[in-house]
C-alpha cells in the first residue's frame, strides 16, 4: 500500500452485517462503498406500513438481554425497545391432519366456517381450539419433556465455536432432523410438536437441516429455554417503531456511498486490489466485504475461484412467510388472551401479538402476526395473494372468534425473496458443517465474509449479524 494512499473497501449487502462493517470501516478512515441489490437498505429487516404512520416488522423483529451488541447499537442510534406483550392465555389447535380426516378448513375446496363464540379450556372434539394459561401446549407433558431433554443433550454436546469438531460430528451432520425424530420420538404428541417447534425456532422443515446444525443453532442462540422465551428470553423485546430503523440510521451518514439497486455479479482480485462488478460498472478497492447469505454468495463469479463453496447442495432456504393481520385494536386482550397460538394446521402455525407500543398499543390498531414456516411455507407461498389473505383471515377468526374482518392482511414471503433466499437464515443440511464450517469466516485473499450465517454466536439472529460486522472490521484492521 503506497504511503498516503487512503484505504478503501467495497461492502456487498446493506443489511445489519454489511452496514455495521461499513460504518466501522468508515470510522477508521476507509473510503467505503456499499452495494445493495434491493431498492432499500435493511436486508432481512423490513418495515411495512400496517396503518397510516404505523410500521411493523415484516422481517427480523425480536431481541433479548443477551443481545448486547444489538442493544448497544440501538442505544447509539437513539432507538428504544418495547416489550413483546404476552399477558393472557394462549390458544392451541393441535388436531393433526390424518388420511381419514376431513378436508382442512383452509382447503380451497371447503369454505371457511363461521367463527364460533366459545373458547373451550380443554381440547375438544374435532379441530376446536383450546385455551390454556401459559405457552405449554395441551399435549402429553412426559412426551414433550422427553423431547426437550433429548434436544438439550444434543445442544450441550455441540461445540458452538467449531461445530465440525463436535464429538461424533460426521454422524450428526449426515443425519437430518427428520431422521433423528423418526429414530428417537415414539410418542405421537412429540412427533406432532417437533416440526412446529422447529418452525418457530429456525423456520425449518425437519428434512432440511442436519442434527448438527439443529444442535448448533440452539446452542448458538443461548440454549433451548432462552431462544424459546419471551420474558427473559430472546423474544423479550422489539425495536420501538420497527427493527428496519437500525439499518436506515446506520446508512444515513454514508449517504450516496450506499448504492441501491446494484446487484453484484462478479468479484475479481489481483495482488493489489479487488474489483466488484455490477450491471452498472466496476468498483475497485483494497478489500471487499461480502455480507450475504451463503446461497447468494455462491451465485457470484469469483476470480480466482473460491477454495470452497459457501453452501452445499443440501443447503436450504429458511422457510418463513410472515403475515400481519390488522384490527381496530388488540381485541383478544379484552377476552383474556395474549394473541399467542400454536397450530398443527396451516397456514398460521403460530401467532403473536405484535401491536405497536407493546402493552399500550397505538390508538386504532392491533396487529396479530402469523408465522408460516417449514413445508407449509412452500404450500402457502404458491397460493394467489387473494387466497393467502382469505386463508390467514379465516384461521385467525377461528382461533380468536371475537375478531371482526381484518382491516388489512399483509403477506411477506421471504422464502422466494431473490435477495434473501429465505429467512430467518440459511439452513445447513446434511454434510454442510463438515464441508463448509472450517472456511466459514476465512478470508479469500482480499475478500472477507460477514452476515449472521458467519457468526457462531447467535447464528440467524440480528445479534449474530451485528457481531459478524464487528468481527470483519477487526480482521481488516489487523491486516492493514
Coordinates of C-alpha atoms in Angstrom, one line a residue:
X1 CA 0.0 0.0 0.0
X2 CA 1.5 3.3 -1.1
X3 CA 2.2 5.9 1.6
X4 CA -0.6 8.5 1.6
X5 CA -3.0 6.1 -0.1
X6 CA -6.4 6.2 1.6
X7 CA -7.6 2.7 2.2
X8 CA -10.8 1.6 0.6
X9 CA -13.5 -1.0 0.9
X10 CA -16.5 -2.3 -1.0
X11 CA -19.2 -3.8 1.1
X12 CA -21.8 -6.0 -0.6
X13 CA -25.1 -6.0 1.2
X14 CA -26.8 -3.2 3.1
X15 CA -28.3 -5.3 5.9
X16 CA -27.2 -5.2 9.5
X17 CA -24.0 -7.0 9.0
X18 CA -22.9 -5.0 5.9
X19 CA -23.8 -1.6 7.4
X20 CA -22.2 -2.5 10.7
X21 CA -19.0 -3.3 8.8
X22 CA -19.3 -0.3 6.5
X23 CA -19.7 2.2 9.3
X24 CA -17.0 0.6 11.4
X25 CA -14.5 0.8 8.5
X26 CA -15.5 4.4 7.7
X27 CA -14.9 5.3 11.3
X28 CA -11.3 4.1 10.8
X29 CA -10.7 6.2 7.7
X30 CA -11.7 3.8 4.9
X31 CA -13.4 5.1 1.8
X32 CA -16.4 2.9 1.8
X33 CA -18.9 2.0 -1.0
X34 CA -21.9 -0.2 -0.1
X35 CA -23.6 -2.1 -2.9
X36 CA -27.2 -3.3 -2.3
X37 CA -29.3 -5.3 -4.8
X38 CA -32.6 -4.1 -3.4
X39 CA -34.1 -0.7 -3.6
X40 CA -33.9 -0.3 0.2
X41 CA -31.4 -0.9 3.0
X42 CA -32.2 -3.4 5.7
X43 CA -31.7 -6.9 4.3
X44 CA -33.8 -9.3 6.3
X45 CA -35.1 -6.4 8.5
X46 CA -38.0 -4.7 6.8
X47 CA -40.7 -2.4 8.0
X48 CA -44.1 -2.3 6.2
X49 CA -46.9 0.2 6.8
X50 CA -49.7 -1.6 8.7
X51 CA -51.7 1.6 9.1
X52 CA -51.1 5.2 8.3
X53 CA -47.9 6.2 10.0
X54 CA -47.5 2.8 11.8
X55 CA -44.8 0.3 10.7
X56 CA -44.4 -3.3 11.8
X57 CA -41.6 -5.7 11.4
X58 CA -42.1 -7.9 8.3
X59 CA -38.6 -9.4 8.9
X60 CA -36.4 -9.8 11.9
X61 CA -38.0 -8.3 15.0
X62 CA -37.1 -9.8 18.4
X63 CA -34.2 -9.3 20.8
X64 CA -33.3 -10.2 24.4
X65 CA -31.0 -9.0 27.1
X66 CA -28.1 -11.3 25.9
X67 CA -28.1 -9.5 22.6
X68 CA -25.6 -7.0 23.9
X69 CA -24.1 -5.7 20.6
X70 CA -27.5 -5.2 19.2
X71 CA -28.7 -3.3 22.3
X72 CA -25.6 -1.2 22.2
X73 CA -26.1 -0.4 18.6
X74 CA -29.8 0.6 19.2
X75 CA -28.7 2.9 22.0
X76 CA -26.1 4.5 19.8
X77 CA -28.7 5.1 17.2
X78 CA -31.1 6.6 19.8
X79 CA -33.6 3.7 19.3
X80 CA -35.7 2.4 22.2
X81 CA -37.1 -1.1 22.8
X82 CA -40.7 -2.1 23.7
X83 CA -41.7 -5.4 25.3
X84 CA -43.3 -8.2 23.4
X85 CA -46.7 -8.4 25.1
X86 CA -47.6 -12.0 26.3
X87 CA -50.2 -11.3 29.0
X88 CA -53.2 -13.7 29.0
X89 CA -54.0 -17.2 27.9
X90 CA -52.8 -19.0 24.7
X91 CA -54.8 -20.8 22.0
X92 CA -53.9 -24.2 20.7
X93 CA -55.3 -26.0 17.7
X94 CA -53.3 -29.2 17.7
X95 CA -55.6 -31.8 15.9
X96 CA -53.2 -33.1 13.3
X97 CA -54.2 -33.8 9.7
X98 CA -54.7 -37.6 9.1
X99 CA -55.6 -39.5 5.9
X100 CA -59.1 -40.1 7.3
X101 CA -59.7 -36.5 8.5
X102 CA -62.0 -34.2 6.6
X103 CA -60.5 -31.5 4.3
X104 CA -58.6 -28.8 6.2
X105 CA -60.8 -25.8 7.0
X106 CA -58.3 -23.8 5.0
X107 CA -58.7 -26.0 1.9
X108 CA -59.7 -24.2 -1.3
X109 CA -62.4 -26.9 -1.7
X110 CA -64.1 -26.1 1.5
X111 CA -65.4 -22.6 2.5
X112 CA -64.3 -21.1 5.8
X113 CA -66.7 -21.9 8.6
X114 CA -68.3 -19.1 10.6
X115 CA -66.4 -18.2 13.8
X116 CA -67.5 -20.0 16.9
X117 CA -68.1 -17.9 20.0
X118 CA -67.0 -20.4 22.6
X119 CA -63.4 -20.5 24.0
X120 CA -63.1 -24.0 25.4
X121 CA -60.5 -24.5 28.2
X122 CA -59.7 -28.1 27.3
X123 CA -59.0 -29.9 24.0
X124 CA -62.4 -30.7 22.4
X125 CA -63.6 -32.9 19.6
X126 CA -62.5 -32.2 16.0
X127 CA -60.3 -29.2 15.5
X128 CA -61.8 -26.9 18.1
X129 CA -59.0 -24.7 19.6
X130 CA -58.2 -25.0 23.2
X131 CA -57.4 -22.2 25.7
X132 CA -54.7 -22.6 28.2
X133 CA -52.8 -20.4 30.6
X134 CA -49.1 -20.1 29.7
X135 CA -47.5 -21.4 26.5
X136 CA -47.2 -25.1 27.3
X137 CA -49.4 -26.9 24.7
X138 CA -52.2 -29.3 25.8
X139 CA -50.1 -32.4 24.8
X140 CA -48.6 -35.2 26.8
X141 CA -46.2 -33.5 29.2
X142 CA -44.0 -36.6 29.6
X143 CA -43.6 -36.9 25.9
X144 CA -42.7 -33.3 25.4
X145 CA -40.4 -33.4 28.4
X146 CA -38.5 -36.3 26.8
X147 CA -38.3 -34.4 23.5
X148 CA -36.8 -31.3 25.3
X149 CA -34.4 -33.5 27.3
X150 CA -33.1 -35.1 24.1
X151 CA -32.7 -31.8 22.4
X152 CA -30.8 -30.4 25.5
X153 CA -28.4 -33.3 25.4
X154 CA -27.6 -32.6 21.7
X155 CA -27.3 -28.9 22.4
X156 CA -25.0 -29.3 25.4
X157 CA -22.6 -31.6 23.4
X158 CA -22.1 -29.3 20.4
X159 CA -19.0 -27.1 20.1
X160 CA -20.6 -23.7 19.1
X161 CA -17.3 -22.1 18.1
X162 CA -16.5 -25.0 15.8
X163 CA -19.4 -27.4 15.3
X164 CA -17.5 -29.5 12.9
X165 CA -15.2 -30.5 15.8
X166 CA -18.1 -31.7 17.9
X167 CA -17.8 -35.3 19.1
X168 CA -19.5 -37.6 16.6
X169 CA -19.8 -34.6 14.3
X170 CA -19.8 -36.5 11.0
X171 CA -22.6 -38.8 12.0
X172 CA -24.7 -35.9 13.4
X173 CA -24.1 -33.8 10.3
X174 CA -25.1 -36.7 8.0
X175 CA -28.4 -37.1 9.8
X176 CA -31.4 -34.9 9.1
X177 CA -33.6 -33.7 12.0
X178 CA -36.4 -35.7 10.4
X179 CA -34.2 -38.8 10.5
X180 CA -33.5 -38.1 14.2
X181 CA -37.1 -37.7 15.0
X182 CA -38.0 -41.0 13.3
X183 CA -35.4 -42.7 15.4
X184 CA -36.0 -41.1 18.8
X185 CA -39.5 -39.8 19.0
X186 CA -42.1 -42.5 19.6
X187 CA -45.0 -40.7 21.2
X188 CA -47.4 -39.1 18.6
X189 CA -47.5 -35.8 20.6
X190 CA -43.8 -35.4 20.4
X191 CA -43.9 -36.2 16.7
X192 CA -46.6 -33.7 16.2
X193 CA -44.9 -30.9 18.2
X194 CA -41.3 -31.3 16.9
X195 CA -41.9 -29.8 13.4
X196 CA -43.9 -27.0 15.0
X197 CA -41.1 -26.3 17.4
X198 CA -38.5 -26.2 14.5
X199 CA -40.7 -23.9 12.5
X200 CA -40.9 -21.4 15.4
X201 CA -37.2 -21.7 16.3
X202 CA -35.5 -21.6 12.9
X203 CA -38.1 -21.6 10.2
X204 CA -37.1 -25.1 9.2
X205 CA -38.7 -28.3 7.9
X206 CA -37.1 -31.2 9.8
X207 CA -35.9 -32.7 6.5
X208 CA -34.0 -29.6 5.6
X209 CA -31.3 -29.4 8.3
X210 CA -28.8 -31.7 9.9
X211 CA -28.9 -32.7 13.5
X212 CA -25.6 -31.0 14.0
X213 CA -27.0 -27.7 12.7
X214 CA -30.1 -28.0 14.8
X215 CA -27.9 -28.6 18.0
X216 CA -25.6 -25.7 17.0
X217 CA -28.4 -23.3 16.2
X218 CA -30.0 -23.9 19.6
X219 CA -26.6 -23.6 21.5
X220 CA -25.5 -20.6 19.5
X221 CA -28.8 -18.7 20.3
X222 CA -28.4 -19.2 24.1
X223 CA -30.0 -22.6 24.5
X224 CA -33.4 -24.0 24.1
X225 CA -35.0 -22.2 27.0
X226 CA -33.6 -18.8 26.2
X227 CA -34.4 -19.0 22.5
X228 CA -38.0 -20.1 23.2
X229 CA -38.7 -17.5 25.8
X230 CA -40.4 -14.1 25.7
X231 CA -39.9 -12.5 29.1
X232 CA -36.2 -13.1 30.0
X233 CA -35.5 -14.7 26.6
X234 CA -34.6 -14.0 23.0
X235 CA -38.0 -12.7 22.1
X236 CA -38.5 -10.4 25.1
X237 CA -38.4 -7.1 23.2
X238 CA -38.7 -5.3 19.8
X239 CA -37.3 -2.1 18.5
X240 CA -39.9 0.5 19.1
X241 CA -41.1 1.6 15.6
X242 CA -39.5 -1.3 13.9
X243 CA -36.1 -3.0 13.5
X244 CA -35.7 -1.6 10.0
X245 CA -34.8 1.7 11.6
X246 CA -31.4 0.2 12.6
X247 CA -30.2 0.0 9.0
X248 CA -31.8 3.2 8.0
X249 CA -30.0 5.1 10.7
X250 CA -26.7 3.3 10.0
X251 CA -27.0 4.2 6.3
X252 CA -27.8 7.9 6.8
X253 CA -24.2 9.2 7.4
X254 CA -22.9 7.1 4.5
X255 CA -25.2 9.0 2.1
X256 CA -24.6 8.4 -1.6
X257 CA -21.9 5.9 -0.7
X258 CA -24.8 3.4 -0.3
X259 CA -25.8 2.4 -3.9
X260 CA -29.2 0.8 -4.2
X261 CA -30.5 -1.4 -7.0
X262 CA -27.0 -2.7 -7.8
X263 CA -26.7 -6.5 -7.5
X264 CA -23.2 -7.9 -7.7
X265 CA -22.3 -10.3 -10.5
X266 CA -18.5 -10.9 -10.1
X267 CA -15.6 -10.3 -7.8
X268 CA -12.1 -10.2 -9.3
X269 CA -8.8 -9.9 -7.4
X270 CA -5.2 -9.4 -8.2
X271 CA -2.1 -8.8 -6.0
X272 CA -3.0 -5.1 -5.5
X273 CA -6.8 -4.8 -5.3
X274 CA -10.2 -6.3 -5.6
X275 CA -12.8 -5.3 -8.1
X276 CA -16.5 -5.8 -7.6
X277 CA -18.6 -5.9 -10.8
X278 CA -22.3 -5.0 -11.1
X279 CA -24.5 -4.3 -14.1
X280 CA -23.8 -0.6 -13.7
X281 CA -20.0 -0.8 -13.6
X282 CA -17.0 -1.9 -11.5
X283 CA -15.9 -0.8 -8.0
X284 CA -12.2 -1.2 -7.1
X285 CA -10.9 -1.2 -3.6
X286 CA -8.3 -2.6 -1.2
X287 CA -10.7 -5.0 0.4
X288 CA -14.2 -6.3 -0.1
X289 CA -16.7 -7.4 2.5
X290 CA -19.5 -9.8 1.3
X291 CA -22.3 -9.7 3.8
X292 CA -24.6 -12.1 2.0
X293 CA -26.4 -15.4 2.8
X294 CA -24.3 -18.4 1.5
X295 CA -26.7 -19.2 -1.3
X296 CA -26.4 -15.7 -2.7
X297 CA -22.6 -15.5 -2.1
X298 CA -22.2 -18.7 -4.2
X299 CA -24.2 -17.2 -7.1
X300 CA -21.4 -14.6 -7.7
X301 CA -18.5 -15.4 -10.1
X302 CA -15.0 -15.2 -8.4
X303 CA -11.6 -14.8 -10.0
X304 CA -9.6 -16.5 -8.6
X305 CA -12.2 -19.1 -7.7
X306 CA -13.2 -19.7 -4.1
X307 CA -11.2 -22.6 -2.5
X308 CA -14.5 -23.9 -1.1
X309 CA -18.2 -23.1 -1.7
X310 CA -20.2 -21.1 0.7
X311 CA -23.1 -23.5 0.5
X312 CA -23.6 -27.2 -0.3
X313 CA -26.1 -29.0 -2.5
X314 CA -28.3 -29.6 0.6
X315 CA -28.1 -26.1 2.0
X316 CA -31.8 -24.9 2.2
X317 CA -33.6 -21.7 2.4
X318 CA -35.1 -20.7 5.7
X319 CA -38.8 -21.4 5.2
X320 CA -40.6 -18.3 6.6
X321 CA -43.5 -16.2 5.5
X322 CA -44.8 -13.5 7.8
X323 CA -48.5 -12.5 7.9
X324 CA -49.7 -9.4 9.6
X325 CA -53.4 -9.1 10.3
X326 CA -54.5 -5.6 11.3
X327 CA -57.5 -4.9 13.5
X328 CA -59.0 -1.8 15.2
X329 CA -57.4 -2.8 18.5
X330 CA -55.9 -5.9 20.1
X331 CA -59.4 -7.2 20.9
X332 CA -58.1 -10.6 22.1
X333 CA -56.7 -8.9 25.2
X334 CA -60.2 -7.9 26.2
X335 CA -61.0 -11.6 26.4
X336 CA -58.0 -12.6 28.5
X337 CA -55.9 -13.8 25.5
X338 CA -52.3 -13.0 24.7
X339 CA -52.6 -13.5 21.0
X340 CA -50.2 -16.4 21.1
X341 CA -51.3 -19.6 19.4
X342 CA -49.7 -22.8 18.2
X343 CA -51.5 -24.7 15.4
X344 CA -50.9 -28.1 13.8
X345 CA -52.6 -27.0 10.6
X346 CA -51.6 -24.0 8.5
X347 CA -51.3 -21.6 7.2
X348 CA -50.5 -19.8 10.5
X349 CA -48.5 -22.3 12.6
X350 CA -48.1 -19.8 15.3
X351 CA -49.4 -16.2 16.1
X352 CA -48.2 -13.5 18.4
X353 CA -49.4 -10.0 19.4
X354 CA -47.2 -7.5 17.6
X355 CA -49.4 -4.5 18.2
X356 CA -47.3 -1.3 18.2
X357 CA -46.5 0.1 21.6
X358 CA -46.3 -3.1 23.5
X359 CA -48.7 -3.2 26.4
X360 CA -50.1 0.3 25.4
X361 CA -50.8 -0.1 21.6
X362 CA -51.1 2.8 19.2
X363 CA -54.6 4.1 19.1
X364 CA -56.8 2.4 16.5
X365 CA -54.6 -0.6 15.7
X366 CA -54.0 -4.1 16.8
X367 CA -51.6 -6.4 14.9
X368 CA -51.7 -10.2 15.1
X369 CA -48.6 -11.6 13.4
X370 CA -48.8 -15.1 12.0
X371 CA -45.8 -17.3 11.1
X372 CA -46.0 -19.7 8.1
X373 CA -42.9 -21.9 8.3
X374 CA -41.4 -25.2 7.2
X375 CA -43.2 -27.2 4.5
X376 CA -46.3 -25.1 4.9
X377 CA -44.5 -22.1 3.7
X378 CA -44.0 -23.8 0.3
X379 CA -47.7 -24.6 0.0
X380 CA -48.9 -21.2 1.2
X381 CA -46.4 -19.3 -1.0
X382 CA -47.8 -21.0 -4.1
X383 CA -51.3 -19.6 -3.5
X384 CA -52.7 -16.4 -5.1
X385 CA -52.5 -13.3 -2.9
X386 CA -56.3 -13.3 -2.6
X387 CA -56.3 -16.9 -1.3
X388 CA -53.4 -16.2 1.1
X389 CA -55.3 -13.4 2.7
X390 CA -58.5 -15.4 2.9
X391 CA -56.9 -18.4 4.5
X392 CA -55.0 -16.3 7.0
X393 CA -58.0 -14.2 8.0
X394 CA -60.2 -17.3 8.2
X395 CA -57.8 -19.1 10.5
X396 CA -57.4 -16.0 12.7
X397 CA -61.2 -15.9 13.1
X398 CA -61.4 -19.5 14.2
X399 CA -58.6 -19.0 16.7
X400 CA -60.0 -15.7 18.0
X401 CA -63.8 -15.6 17.4
X402 CA -64.1 -12.1 18.8
X403 CA -62.2 -10.7 15.8
X404 CA -64.0 -8.8 13.1
X405 CA -62.8 -8.9 9.5
X406 CA -59.3 -7.5 9.5
X407 CA -58.6 -4.0 8.2
X408 CA -55.7 -5.4 6.3
X409 CA -53.7 -8.6 5.7
X410 CA -50.1 -8.2 4.7
X411 CA -48.0 -11.1 3.5
X412 CA -44.2 -11.0 3.3
X413 CA -42.7 -14.0 1.5
X414 CA -39.1 -14.5 2.5
X415 CA -38.8 -18.0 1.0
X416 CA -39.0 -16.7 -2.6
X417 CA -37.3 -13.3 -2.0
X418 CA -34.5 -13.3 -4.6
X419 CA -32.1 -11.2 -2.4
X420 CA -32.5 -13.2 0.8
X421 CA -33.1 -16.8 -0.4
X422 CA -35.1 -17.5 2.8
X423 CA -35.4 -16.3 6.4
X424 CA -34.6 -16.4 9.3
X425 CA -31.3 -17.7 7.9
X426 CA -29.9 -20.4 5.6
X427 CA -30.5 -24.0 6.8
X428 CA -27.3 -26.1 6.9
X429 CA -28.2 -29.5 5.6
X430 CA -26.5 -32.9 5.7
X431 CA -22.7 -32.5 5.3
X432 CA -22.7 -28.7 5.3
X433 CA -20.9 -28.1 8.6
X434 CA -18.2 -30.7 7.8
X435 CA -17.6 -29.3 4.3
X436 CA -18.1 -25.5 4.8
X437 CA -17.6 -24.9 8.5
X438 CA -13.8 -24.7 8.6
X439 CA -13.9 -21.9 5.9
X440 CA -16.9 -20.1 7.2
X441 CA -15.0 -16.9 8.2
X442 CA -11.7 -17.5 6.5
X443 CA -10.9 -14.6 4.1
X444 CA -10.4 -15.3 0.4
X445 CA -7.4 -13.1 -0.2
X446 CA -8.9 -9.6 -0.1
X447 CA -12.5 -10.8 0.3
X448 CA -13.9 -11.0 3.8
X449 CA -17.2 -12.6 4.9
X450 CA -19.9 -11.2 7.1
X451 CA -23.6 -12.0 7.7
X452 CA -25.5 -13.7 10.5
X453 CA -24.6 -17.1 8.9
X454 CA -20.9 -16.4 9.6
X455 CA -21.5 -15.9 13.3
X456 CA -21.0 -18.8 15.7
X457 CA -22.8 -16.7 18.4
X458 CA -26.5 -16.0 17.8
X459 CA -26.4 -17.5 14.3
X460 CA -29.5 -16.5 12.4
X461 CA -30.4 -13.6 14.6
X462 CA -29.8 -9.8 14.4
X463 CA -27.3 -10.1 17.1
X464 CA -25.3 -12.5 15.0
X465 CA -25.3 -10.1 12.1
X466 CA -24.0 -7.2 14.2
X467 CA -21.3 -9.4 15.7
X468 CA -20.2 -10.5 12.3
X469 CA -19.8 -6.9 11.2
X470 CA -17.6 -6.1 14.1
X471 CA -15.5 -9.2 13.5
X472 CA -14.8 -8.4 9.9
X473 CA -13.8 -4.8 10.8
X474 CA -11.3 -6.2 13.3
X475 CA -10.0 -8.6 10.6
X476 CA -9.4 -5.9 8.1
X477 CA -7.8 -3.5 10.5
X478 CA -5.5 -6.3 11.6
X479 CA -4.3 -6.9 8.1
X480 CA -3.8 -3.2 7.2

